[in-house]
mmCIF file of C-alpha atoms in Angstrom:
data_model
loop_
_atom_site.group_PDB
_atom_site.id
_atom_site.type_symbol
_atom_site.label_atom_id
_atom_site.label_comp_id
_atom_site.label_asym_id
_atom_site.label_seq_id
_atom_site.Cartn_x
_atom_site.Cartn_y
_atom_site.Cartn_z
ATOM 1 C CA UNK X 1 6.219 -13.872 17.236
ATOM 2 C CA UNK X 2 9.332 -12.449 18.221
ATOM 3 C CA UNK X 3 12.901 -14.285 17.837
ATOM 4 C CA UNK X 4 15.654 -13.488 20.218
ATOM 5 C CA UNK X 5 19.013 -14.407 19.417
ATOM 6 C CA UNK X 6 20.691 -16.079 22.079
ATOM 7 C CA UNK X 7 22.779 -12.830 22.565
ATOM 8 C CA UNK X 8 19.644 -11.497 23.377
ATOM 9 C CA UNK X 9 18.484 -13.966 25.760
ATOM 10 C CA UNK X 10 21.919 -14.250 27.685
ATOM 11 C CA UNK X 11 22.179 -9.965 27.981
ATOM 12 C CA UNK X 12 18.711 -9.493 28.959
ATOM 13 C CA UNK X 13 18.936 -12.324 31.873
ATOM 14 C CA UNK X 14 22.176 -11.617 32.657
ATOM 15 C CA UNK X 15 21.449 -7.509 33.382
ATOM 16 C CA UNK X 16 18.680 -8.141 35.280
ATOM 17 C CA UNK X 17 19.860 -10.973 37.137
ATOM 18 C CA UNK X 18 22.685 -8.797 38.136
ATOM 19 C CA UNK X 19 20.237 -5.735 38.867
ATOM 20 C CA UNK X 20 18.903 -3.954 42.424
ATOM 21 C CA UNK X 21 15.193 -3.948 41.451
ATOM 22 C CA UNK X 22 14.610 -1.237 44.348
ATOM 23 C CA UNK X 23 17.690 0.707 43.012
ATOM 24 C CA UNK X 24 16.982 1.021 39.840
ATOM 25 C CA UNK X 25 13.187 0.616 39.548
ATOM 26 C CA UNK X 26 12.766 4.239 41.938
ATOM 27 C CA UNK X 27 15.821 5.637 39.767
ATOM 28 C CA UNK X 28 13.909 4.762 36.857
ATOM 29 C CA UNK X 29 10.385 6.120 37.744
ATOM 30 C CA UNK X 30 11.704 9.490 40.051
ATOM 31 C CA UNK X 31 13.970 10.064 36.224
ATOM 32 C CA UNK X 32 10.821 9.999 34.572
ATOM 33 C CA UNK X 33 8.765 12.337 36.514
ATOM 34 C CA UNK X 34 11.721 14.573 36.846
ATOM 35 C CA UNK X 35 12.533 15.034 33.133
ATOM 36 C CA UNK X 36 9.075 14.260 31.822
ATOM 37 C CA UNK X 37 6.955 16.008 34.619
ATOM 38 C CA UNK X 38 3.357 15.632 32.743
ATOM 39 C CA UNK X 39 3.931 11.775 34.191
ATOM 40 C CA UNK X 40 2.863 13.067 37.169
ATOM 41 C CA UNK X 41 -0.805 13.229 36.306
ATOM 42 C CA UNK X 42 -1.194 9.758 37.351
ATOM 43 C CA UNK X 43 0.476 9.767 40.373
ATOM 44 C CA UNK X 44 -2.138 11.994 42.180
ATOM 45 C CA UNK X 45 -2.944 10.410 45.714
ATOM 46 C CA UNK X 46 1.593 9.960 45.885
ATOM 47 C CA UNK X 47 1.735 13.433 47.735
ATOM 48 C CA UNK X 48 4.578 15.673 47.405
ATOM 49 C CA UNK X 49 5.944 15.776 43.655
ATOM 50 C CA UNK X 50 6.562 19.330 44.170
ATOM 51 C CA UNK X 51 10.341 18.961 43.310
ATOM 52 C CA UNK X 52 13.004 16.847 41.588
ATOM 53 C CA UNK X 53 14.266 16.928 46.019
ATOM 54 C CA UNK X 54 10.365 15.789 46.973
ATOM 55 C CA UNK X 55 10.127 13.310 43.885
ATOM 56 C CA UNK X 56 13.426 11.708 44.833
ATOM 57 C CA UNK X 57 12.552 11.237 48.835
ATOM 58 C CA UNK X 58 8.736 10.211 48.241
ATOM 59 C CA UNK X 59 8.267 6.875 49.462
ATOM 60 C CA UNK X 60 5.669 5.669 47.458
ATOM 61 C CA UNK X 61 7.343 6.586 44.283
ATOM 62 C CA UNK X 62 10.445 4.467 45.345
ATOM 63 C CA UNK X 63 7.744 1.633 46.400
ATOM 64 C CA UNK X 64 6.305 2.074 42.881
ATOM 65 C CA UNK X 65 9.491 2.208 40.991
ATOM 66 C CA UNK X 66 10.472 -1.526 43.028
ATOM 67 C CA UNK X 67 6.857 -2.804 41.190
ATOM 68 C CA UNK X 68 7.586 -1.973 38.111
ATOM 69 C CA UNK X 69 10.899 -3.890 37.849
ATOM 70 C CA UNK X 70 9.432 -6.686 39.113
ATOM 71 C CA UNK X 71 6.580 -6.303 36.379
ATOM 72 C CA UNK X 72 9.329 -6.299 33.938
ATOM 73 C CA UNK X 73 10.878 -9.304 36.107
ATOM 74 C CA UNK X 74 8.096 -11.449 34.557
ATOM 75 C CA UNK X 75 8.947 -10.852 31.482
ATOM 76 C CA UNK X 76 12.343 -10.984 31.695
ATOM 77 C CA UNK X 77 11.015 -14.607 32.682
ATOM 78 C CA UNK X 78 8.702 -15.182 29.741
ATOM 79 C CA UNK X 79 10.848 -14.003 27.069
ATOM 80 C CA UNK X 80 9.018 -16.367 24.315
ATOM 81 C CA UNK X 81 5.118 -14.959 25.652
ATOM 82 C CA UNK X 82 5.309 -11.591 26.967
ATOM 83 C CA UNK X 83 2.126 -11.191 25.105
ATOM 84 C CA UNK X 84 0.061 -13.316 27.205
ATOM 85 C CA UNK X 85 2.767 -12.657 30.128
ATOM 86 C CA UNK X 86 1.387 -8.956 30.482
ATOM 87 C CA UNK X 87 -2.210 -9.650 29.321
ATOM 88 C CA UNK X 88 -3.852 -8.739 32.251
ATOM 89 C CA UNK X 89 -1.331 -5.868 33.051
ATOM 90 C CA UNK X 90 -2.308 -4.178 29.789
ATOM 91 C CA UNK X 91 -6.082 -4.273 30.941
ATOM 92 C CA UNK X 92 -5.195 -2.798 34.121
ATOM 93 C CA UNK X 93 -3.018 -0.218 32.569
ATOM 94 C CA UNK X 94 -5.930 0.797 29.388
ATOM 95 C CA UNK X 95 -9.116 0.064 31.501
ATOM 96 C CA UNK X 96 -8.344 1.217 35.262
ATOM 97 C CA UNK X 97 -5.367 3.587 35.467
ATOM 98 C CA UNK X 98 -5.724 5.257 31.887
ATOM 99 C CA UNK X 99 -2.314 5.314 31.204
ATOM 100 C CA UNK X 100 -1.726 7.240 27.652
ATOM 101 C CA UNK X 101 0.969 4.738 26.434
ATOM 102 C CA UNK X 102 3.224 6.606 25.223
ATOM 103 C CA UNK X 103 4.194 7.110 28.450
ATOM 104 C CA UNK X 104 5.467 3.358 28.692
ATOM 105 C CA UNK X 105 7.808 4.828 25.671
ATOM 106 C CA UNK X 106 9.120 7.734 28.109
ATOM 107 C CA UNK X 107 9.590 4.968 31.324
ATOM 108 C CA UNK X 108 11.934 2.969 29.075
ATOM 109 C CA UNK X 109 14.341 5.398 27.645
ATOM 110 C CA UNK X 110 14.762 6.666 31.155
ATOM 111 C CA UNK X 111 15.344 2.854 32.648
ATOM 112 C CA UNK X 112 17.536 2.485 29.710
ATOM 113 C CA UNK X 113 19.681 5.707 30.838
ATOM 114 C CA UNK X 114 19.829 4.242 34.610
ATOM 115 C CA UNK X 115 21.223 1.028 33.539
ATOM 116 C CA UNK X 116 23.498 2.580 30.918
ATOM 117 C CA UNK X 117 24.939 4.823 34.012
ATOM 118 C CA UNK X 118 25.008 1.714 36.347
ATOM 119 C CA UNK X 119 26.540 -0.651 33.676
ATOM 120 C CA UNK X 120 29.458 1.759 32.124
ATOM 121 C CA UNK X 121 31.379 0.551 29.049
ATOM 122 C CA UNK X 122 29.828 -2.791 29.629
ATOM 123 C CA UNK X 123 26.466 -0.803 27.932
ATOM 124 C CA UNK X 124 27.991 -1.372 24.871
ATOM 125 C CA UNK X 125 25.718 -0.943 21.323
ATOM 126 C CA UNK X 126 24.879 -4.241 20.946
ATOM 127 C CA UNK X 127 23.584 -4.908 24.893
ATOM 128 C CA UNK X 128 21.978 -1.618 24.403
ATOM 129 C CA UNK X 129 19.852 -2.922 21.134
ATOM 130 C CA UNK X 130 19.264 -5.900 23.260
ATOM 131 C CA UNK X 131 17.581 -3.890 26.000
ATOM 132 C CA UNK X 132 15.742 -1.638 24.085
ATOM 133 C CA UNK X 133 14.357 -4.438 21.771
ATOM 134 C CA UNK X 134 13.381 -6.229 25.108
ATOM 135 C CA UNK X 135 11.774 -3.252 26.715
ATOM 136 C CA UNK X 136 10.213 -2.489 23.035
ATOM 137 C CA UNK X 137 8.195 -5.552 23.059
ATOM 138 C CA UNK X 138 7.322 -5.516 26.584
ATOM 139 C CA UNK X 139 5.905 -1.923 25.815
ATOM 140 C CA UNK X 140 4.234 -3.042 22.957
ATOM 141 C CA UNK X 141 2.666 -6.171 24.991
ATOM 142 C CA UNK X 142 1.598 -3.594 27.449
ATOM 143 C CA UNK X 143 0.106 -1.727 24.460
ATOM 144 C CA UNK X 144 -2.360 -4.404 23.184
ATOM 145 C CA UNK X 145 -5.578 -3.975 25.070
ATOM 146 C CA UNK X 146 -5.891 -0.366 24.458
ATOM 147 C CA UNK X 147 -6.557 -1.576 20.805
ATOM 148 C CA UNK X 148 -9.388 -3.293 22.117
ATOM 149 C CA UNK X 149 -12.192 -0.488 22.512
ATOM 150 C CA UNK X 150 -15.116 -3.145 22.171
ATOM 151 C CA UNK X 151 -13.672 -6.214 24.396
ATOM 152 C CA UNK X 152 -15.002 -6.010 28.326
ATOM 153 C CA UNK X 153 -13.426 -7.113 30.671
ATOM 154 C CA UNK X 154 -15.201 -10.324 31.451
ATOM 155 C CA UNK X 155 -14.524 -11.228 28.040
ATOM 156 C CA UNK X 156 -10.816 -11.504 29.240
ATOM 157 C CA UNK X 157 -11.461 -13.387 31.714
ATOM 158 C CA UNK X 158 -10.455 -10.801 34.082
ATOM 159 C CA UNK X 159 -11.861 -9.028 36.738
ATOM 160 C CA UNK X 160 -10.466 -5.987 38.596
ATOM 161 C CA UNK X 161 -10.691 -8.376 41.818
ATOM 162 C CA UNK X 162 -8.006 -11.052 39.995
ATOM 163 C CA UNK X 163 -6.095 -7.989 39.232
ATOM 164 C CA UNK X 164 -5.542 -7.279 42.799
ATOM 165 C CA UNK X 165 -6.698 -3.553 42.793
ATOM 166 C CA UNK S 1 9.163 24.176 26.286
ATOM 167 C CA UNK S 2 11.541 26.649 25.961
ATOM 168 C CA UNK S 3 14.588 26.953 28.267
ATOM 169 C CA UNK S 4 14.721 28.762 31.435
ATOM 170 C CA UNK S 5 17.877 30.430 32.895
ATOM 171 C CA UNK S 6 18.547 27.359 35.361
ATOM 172 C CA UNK S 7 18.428 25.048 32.577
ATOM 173 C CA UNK S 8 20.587 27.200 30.482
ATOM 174 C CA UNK S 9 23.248 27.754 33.330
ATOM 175 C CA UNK S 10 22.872 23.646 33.823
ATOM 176 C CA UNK S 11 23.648 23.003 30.073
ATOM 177 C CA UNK S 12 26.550 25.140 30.504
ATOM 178 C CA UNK S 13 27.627 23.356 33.416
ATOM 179 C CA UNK S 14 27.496 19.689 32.250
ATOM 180 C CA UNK S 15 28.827 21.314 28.972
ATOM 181 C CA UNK S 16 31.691 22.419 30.858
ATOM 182 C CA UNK S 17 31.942 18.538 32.367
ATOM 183 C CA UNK S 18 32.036 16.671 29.151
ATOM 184 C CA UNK S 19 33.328 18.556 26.712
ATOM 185 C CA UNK S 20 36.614 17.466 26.768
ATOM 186 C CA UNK S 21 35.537 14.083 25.860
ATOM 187 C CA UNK S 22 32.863 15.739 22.948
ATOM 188 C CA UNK S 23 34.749 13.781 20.097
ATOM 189 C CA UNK S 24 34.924 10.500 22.118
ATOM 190 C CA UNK S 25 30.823 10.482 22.810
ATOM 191 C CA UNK S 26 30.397 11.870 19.435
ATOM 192 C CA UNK S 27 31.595 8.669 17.990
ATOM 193 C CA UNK S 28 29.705 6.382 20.354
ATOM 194 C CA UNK S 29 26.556 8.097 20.197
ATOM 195 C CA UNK S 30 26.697 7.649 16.103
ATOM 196 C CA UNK S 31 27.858 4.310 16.092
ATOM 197 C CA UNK S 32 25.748 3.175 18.810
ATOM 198 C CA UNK S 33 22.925 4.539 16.725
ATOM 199 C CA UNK S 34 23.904 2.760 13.616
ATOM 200 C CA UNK S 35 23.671 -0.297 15.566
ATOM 201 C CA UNK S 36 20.875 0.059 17.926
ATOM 202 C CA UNK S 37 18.301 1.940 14.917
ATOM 203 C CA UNK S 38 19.614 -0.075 11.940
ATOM 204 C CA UNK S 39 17.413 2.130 10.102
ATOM 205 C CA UNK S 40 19.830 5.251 9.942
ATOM 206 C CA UNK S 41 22.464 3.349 8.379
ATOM 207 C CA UNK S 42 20.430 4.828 4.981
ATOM 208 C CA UNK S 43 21.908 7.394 5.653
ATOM 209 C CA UNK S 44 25.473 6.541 5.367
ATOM 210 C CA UNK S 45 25.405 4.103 2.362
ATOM 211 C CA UNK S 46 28.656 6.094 1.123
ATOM 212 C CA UNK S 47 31.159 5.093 4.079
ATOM 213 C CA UNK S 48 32.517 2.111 3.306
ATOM 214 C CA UNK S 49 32.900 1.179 7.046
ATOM 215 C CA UNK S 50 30.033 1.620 9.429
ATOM 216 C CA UNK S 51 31.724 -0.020 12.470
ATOM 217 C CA UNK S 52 32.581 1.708 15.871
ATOM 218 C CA UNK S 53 36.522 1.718 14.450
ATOM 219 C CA UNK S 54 35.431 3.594 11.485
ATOM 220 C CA UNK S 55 37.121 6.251 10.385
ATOM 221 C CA UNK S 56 34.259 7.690 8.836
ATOM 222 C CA UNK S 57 32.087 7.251 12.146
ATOM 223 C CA UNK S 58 34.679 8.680 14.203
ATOM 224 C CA UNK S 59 35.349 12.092 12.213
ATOM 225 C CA UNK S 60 31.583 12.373 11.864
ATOM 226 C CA UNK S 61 30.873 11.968 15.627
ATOM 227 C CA UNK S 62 33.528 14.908 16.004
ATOM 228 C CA UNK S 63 31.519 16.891 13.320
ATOM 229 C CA UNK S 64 27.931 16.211 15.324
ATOM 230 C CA UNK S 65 29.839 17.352 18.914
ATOM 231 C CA UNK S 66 31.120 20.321 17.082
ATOM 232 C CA UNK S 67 27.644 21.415 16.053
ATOM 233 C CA UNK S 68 26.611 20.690 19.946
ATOM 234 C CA UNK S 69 29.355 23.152 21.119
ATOM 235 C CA UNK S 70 28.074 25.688 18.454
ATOM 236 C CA UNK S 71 24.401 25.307 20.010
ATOM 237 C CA UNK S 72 25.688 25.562 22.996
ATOM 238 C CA UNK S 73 27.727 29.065 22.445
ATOM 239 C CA UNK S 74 23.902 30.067 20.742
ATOM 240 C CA UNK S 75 21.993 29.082 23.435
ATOM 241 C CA UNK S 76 19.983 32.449 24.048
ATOM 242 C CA UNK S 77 18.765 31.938 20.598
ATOM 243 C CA UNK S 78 19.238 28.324 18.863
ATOM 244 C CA UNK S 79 17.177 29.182 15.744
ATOM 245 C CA UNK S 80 19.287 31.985 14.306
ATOM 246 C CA UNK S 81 22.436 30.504 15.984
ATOM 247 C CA UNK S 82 22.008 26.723 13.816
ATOM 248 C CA UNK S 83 20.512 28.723 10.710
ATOM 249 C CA UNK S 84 22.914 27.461 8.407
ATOM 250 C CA UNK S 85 23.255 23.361 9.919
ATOM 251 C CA UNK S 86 19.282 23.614 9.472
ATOM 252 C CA UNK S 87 19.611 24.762 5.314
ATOM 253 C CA UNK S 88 22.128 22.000 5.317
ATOM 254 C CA UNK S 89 19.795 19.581 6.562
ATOM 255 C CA UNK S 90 16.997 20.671 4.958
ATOM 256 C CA UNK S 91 18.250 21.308 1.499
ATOM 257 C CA UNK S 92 21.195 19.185 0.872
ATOM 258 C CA UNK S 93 21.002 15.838 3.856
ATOM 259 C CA UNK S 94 17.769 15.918 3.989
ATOM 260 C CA UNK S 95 17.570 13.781 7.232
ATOM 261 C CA UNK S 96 14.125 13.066 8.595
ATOM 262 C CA UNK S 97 13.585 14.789 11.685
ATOM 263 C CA UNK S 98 12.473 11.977 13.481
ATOM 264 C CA UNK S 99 16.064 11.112 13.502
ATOM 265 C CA UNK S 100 17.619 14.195 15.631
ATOM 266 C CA UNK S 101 15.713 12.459 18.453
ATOM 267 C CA UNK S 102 17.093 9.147 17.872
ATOM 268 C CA UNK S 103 20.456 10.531 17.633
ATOM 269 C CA UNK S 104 19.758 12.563 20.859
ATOM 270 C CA UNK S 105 18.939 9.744 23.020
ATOM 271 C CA UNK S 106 21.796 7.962 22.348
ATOM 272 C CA UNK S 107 23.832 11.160 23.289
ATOM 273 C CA UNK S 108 22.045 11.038 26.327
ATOM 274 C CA UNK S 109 23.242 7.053 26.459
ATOM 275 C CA UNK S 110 26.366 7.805 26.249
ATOM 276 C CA UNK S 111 26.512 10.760 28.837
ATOM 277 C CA UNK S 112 24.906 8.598 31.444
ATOM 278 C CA UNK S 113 27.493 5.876 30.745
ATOM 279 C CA UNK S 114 30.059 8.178 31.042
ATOM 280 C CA UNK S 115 29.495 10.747 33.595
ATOM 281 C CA UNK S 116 26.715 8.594 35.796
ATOM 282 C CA UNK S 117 27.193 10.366 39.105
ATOM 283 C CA UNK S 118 27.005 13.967 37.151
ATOM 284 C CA UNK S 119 23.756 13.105 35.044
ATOM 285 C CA UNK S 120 21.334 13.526 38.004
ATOM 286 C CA UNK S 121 17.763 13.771 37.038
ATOM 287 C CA UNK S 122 17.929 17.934 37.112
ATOM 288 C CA UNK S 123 20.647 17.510 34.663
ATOM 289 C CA UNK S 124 18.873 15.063 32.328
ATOM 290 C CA UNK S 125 15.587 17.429 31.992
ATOM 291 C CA UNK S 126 18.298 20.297 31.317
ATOM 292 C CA UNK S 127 20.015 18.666 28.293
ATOM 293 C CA UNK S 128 17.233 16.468 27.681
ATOM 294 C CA UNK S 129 15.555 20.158 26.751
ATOM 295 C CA UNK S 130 18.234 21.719 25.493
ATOM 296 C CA UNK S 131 18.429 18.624 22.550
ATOM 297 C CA UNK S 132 14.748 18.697 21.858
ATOM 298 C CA UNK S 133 15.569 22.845 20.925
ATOM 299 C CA UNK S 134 18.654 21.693 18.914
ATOM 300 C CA UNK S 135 16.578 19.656 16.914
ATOM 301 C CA UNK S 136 13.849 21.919 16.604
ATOM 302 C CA UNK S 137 16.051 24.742 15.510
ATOM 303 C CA UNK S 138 17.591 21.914 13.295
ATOM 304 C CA UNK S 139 14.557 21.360 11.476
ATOM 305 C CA UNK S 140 13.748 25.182 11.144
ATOM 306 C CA UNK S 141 13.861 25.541 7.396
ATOM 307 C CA UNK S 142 12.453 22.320 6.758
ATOM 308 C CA UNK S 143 9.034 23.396 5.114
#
């Protein structure tokens, strides 16, 4: 069970209250496939990755990067069950898209270098710790499922039909 | 993942950007570390003061930079350039390498913070890069 501190709690609302989710989410996710290209592989059927230029103008990227923040958006809402909170997002993520999640690892540190350009001094240490201990978790949460060789989906209580895919 | 020519000439470049501030991100990288990976503060037991003030924080954030700019000025060949950091490292500080890429993101932190409109996504890979060889080098005469 995680604790936050209500430093914690107050910095992690009060970034993302204050945040662009279709700034930063395409800054985020065009970072990542720019300085960790082998991202890539699961953005197939996006079209033209050819360059950091094509990566940065692709449409669906930026539409993907605006998802993502608002996947973290339900966290940021949830604070005291992200495990349950991303549940069904870790099935989707382990039994449908194959994501190695490591990756999730790679994601953050690049969302945390957008927000540390957006936010300046104000980025100081502790909001930093803050952020990365929120994204850590979420990551983690996101994480759980691929544990899970043996557990089917049903089991769950999920379908890829409730998952909207 | 070695570094190409571009990457090279873009290390250079943002080198050329920042460097005048090396001593300044050199102290907020390490004490942003200390506080953010609570975990490397083992290796500082022997400074009284681990704060961002700190004395001790500060000249050692000028001592990292300094090695930076030396990889920097070796960047055709990193391994024989940071020989004698890596014996230091190996042999006498004995940091765990696992480290150099804590340490490194929270370079990369500070940068951002910094310099956002410079740290473009072509720069990031660049340095990004360029750190993972530093620490590589780094750890050369590990084992």
């Amino acid at each position: 069970m995680v604790v936050w501190t209500d430093f914690e709690r107050s910095t992690i609302q009060d970034i993302f209250s204050k945040m662009d989710y279709e700034v930063v989410g395409p800054a985020a996710l065009t970072r990542c496939l720019i300085v960790y290209p082998w991202t890539q592989r699961y953005f197939g059927n996006f079209g033209n990755l050819y360059n950091a230029a094509a990566i940065m103008g692709n449409p669906m990227v930026a539409k993907h990067g605006t998802t993502i923040l608002h996947g973290l958006d339900r966290g940021v809402k949830n604070m005291d069950d992200l495990k349950t909170t991303y549940a069904e997002l870790s099935v989707l993520h382990s039994e449908k898209l194959h994501v190695d999640p490591d990756n999730f690892k790679l994601l953050s540190d690049c969302l945390t270098i957008v927000v540390a350009a957006q936010l300046g001094k104000a980025f100081t240490a502790e909001v930093q710790a803050a952020f990365q201990k929120f994204l850590a978790v979420v990551v983690s949460s996101l994480g759980r499922q691929f544990n899970y060789r043996a557990v089917r989906l049903h089991k769950v209580g999920v379908s890829l039909k409730t998952l909207n895919v | 993942m070695s570094l190409t020519d571009k990457d090279k000439a873009t290390v250079k470049a943002v080198w050329a950007k920042i460097s005048k501030s090396a001593d300044a991100i050199g102290a907020d990288a390490l004490s942003r570390m200390l506080v953010v990976y609570p975990q490397t503060k083992t290796y500082f037991s022997h400074w009284p003061d681990l704060g961002p003030n700190s004395a001790s924080v500060k000249n050692h954030g000028k001592n990292v930079m300094g090695g930076i700019a030396l990889a920097v000025s070796k960047i055709d060949d990193l391994t024989a350039g940071l020989l004698e950091l890596s014996e230091q490292h190996a042999f006498q500080l004995r940091v765990d390498p696992a480290n150099f890429k804590i340490l490194s993101h929270c370079i990369l932190v500070v940068i951002a913070g910094l310099f956002p409109k410079d740290f473009t996504p072509e720069a990031h890979v660049a340095v990004d890069k360029f750190f993972c060889g530093v620490s590589l080098a780094l750890a050369e005469r590990y084992r």
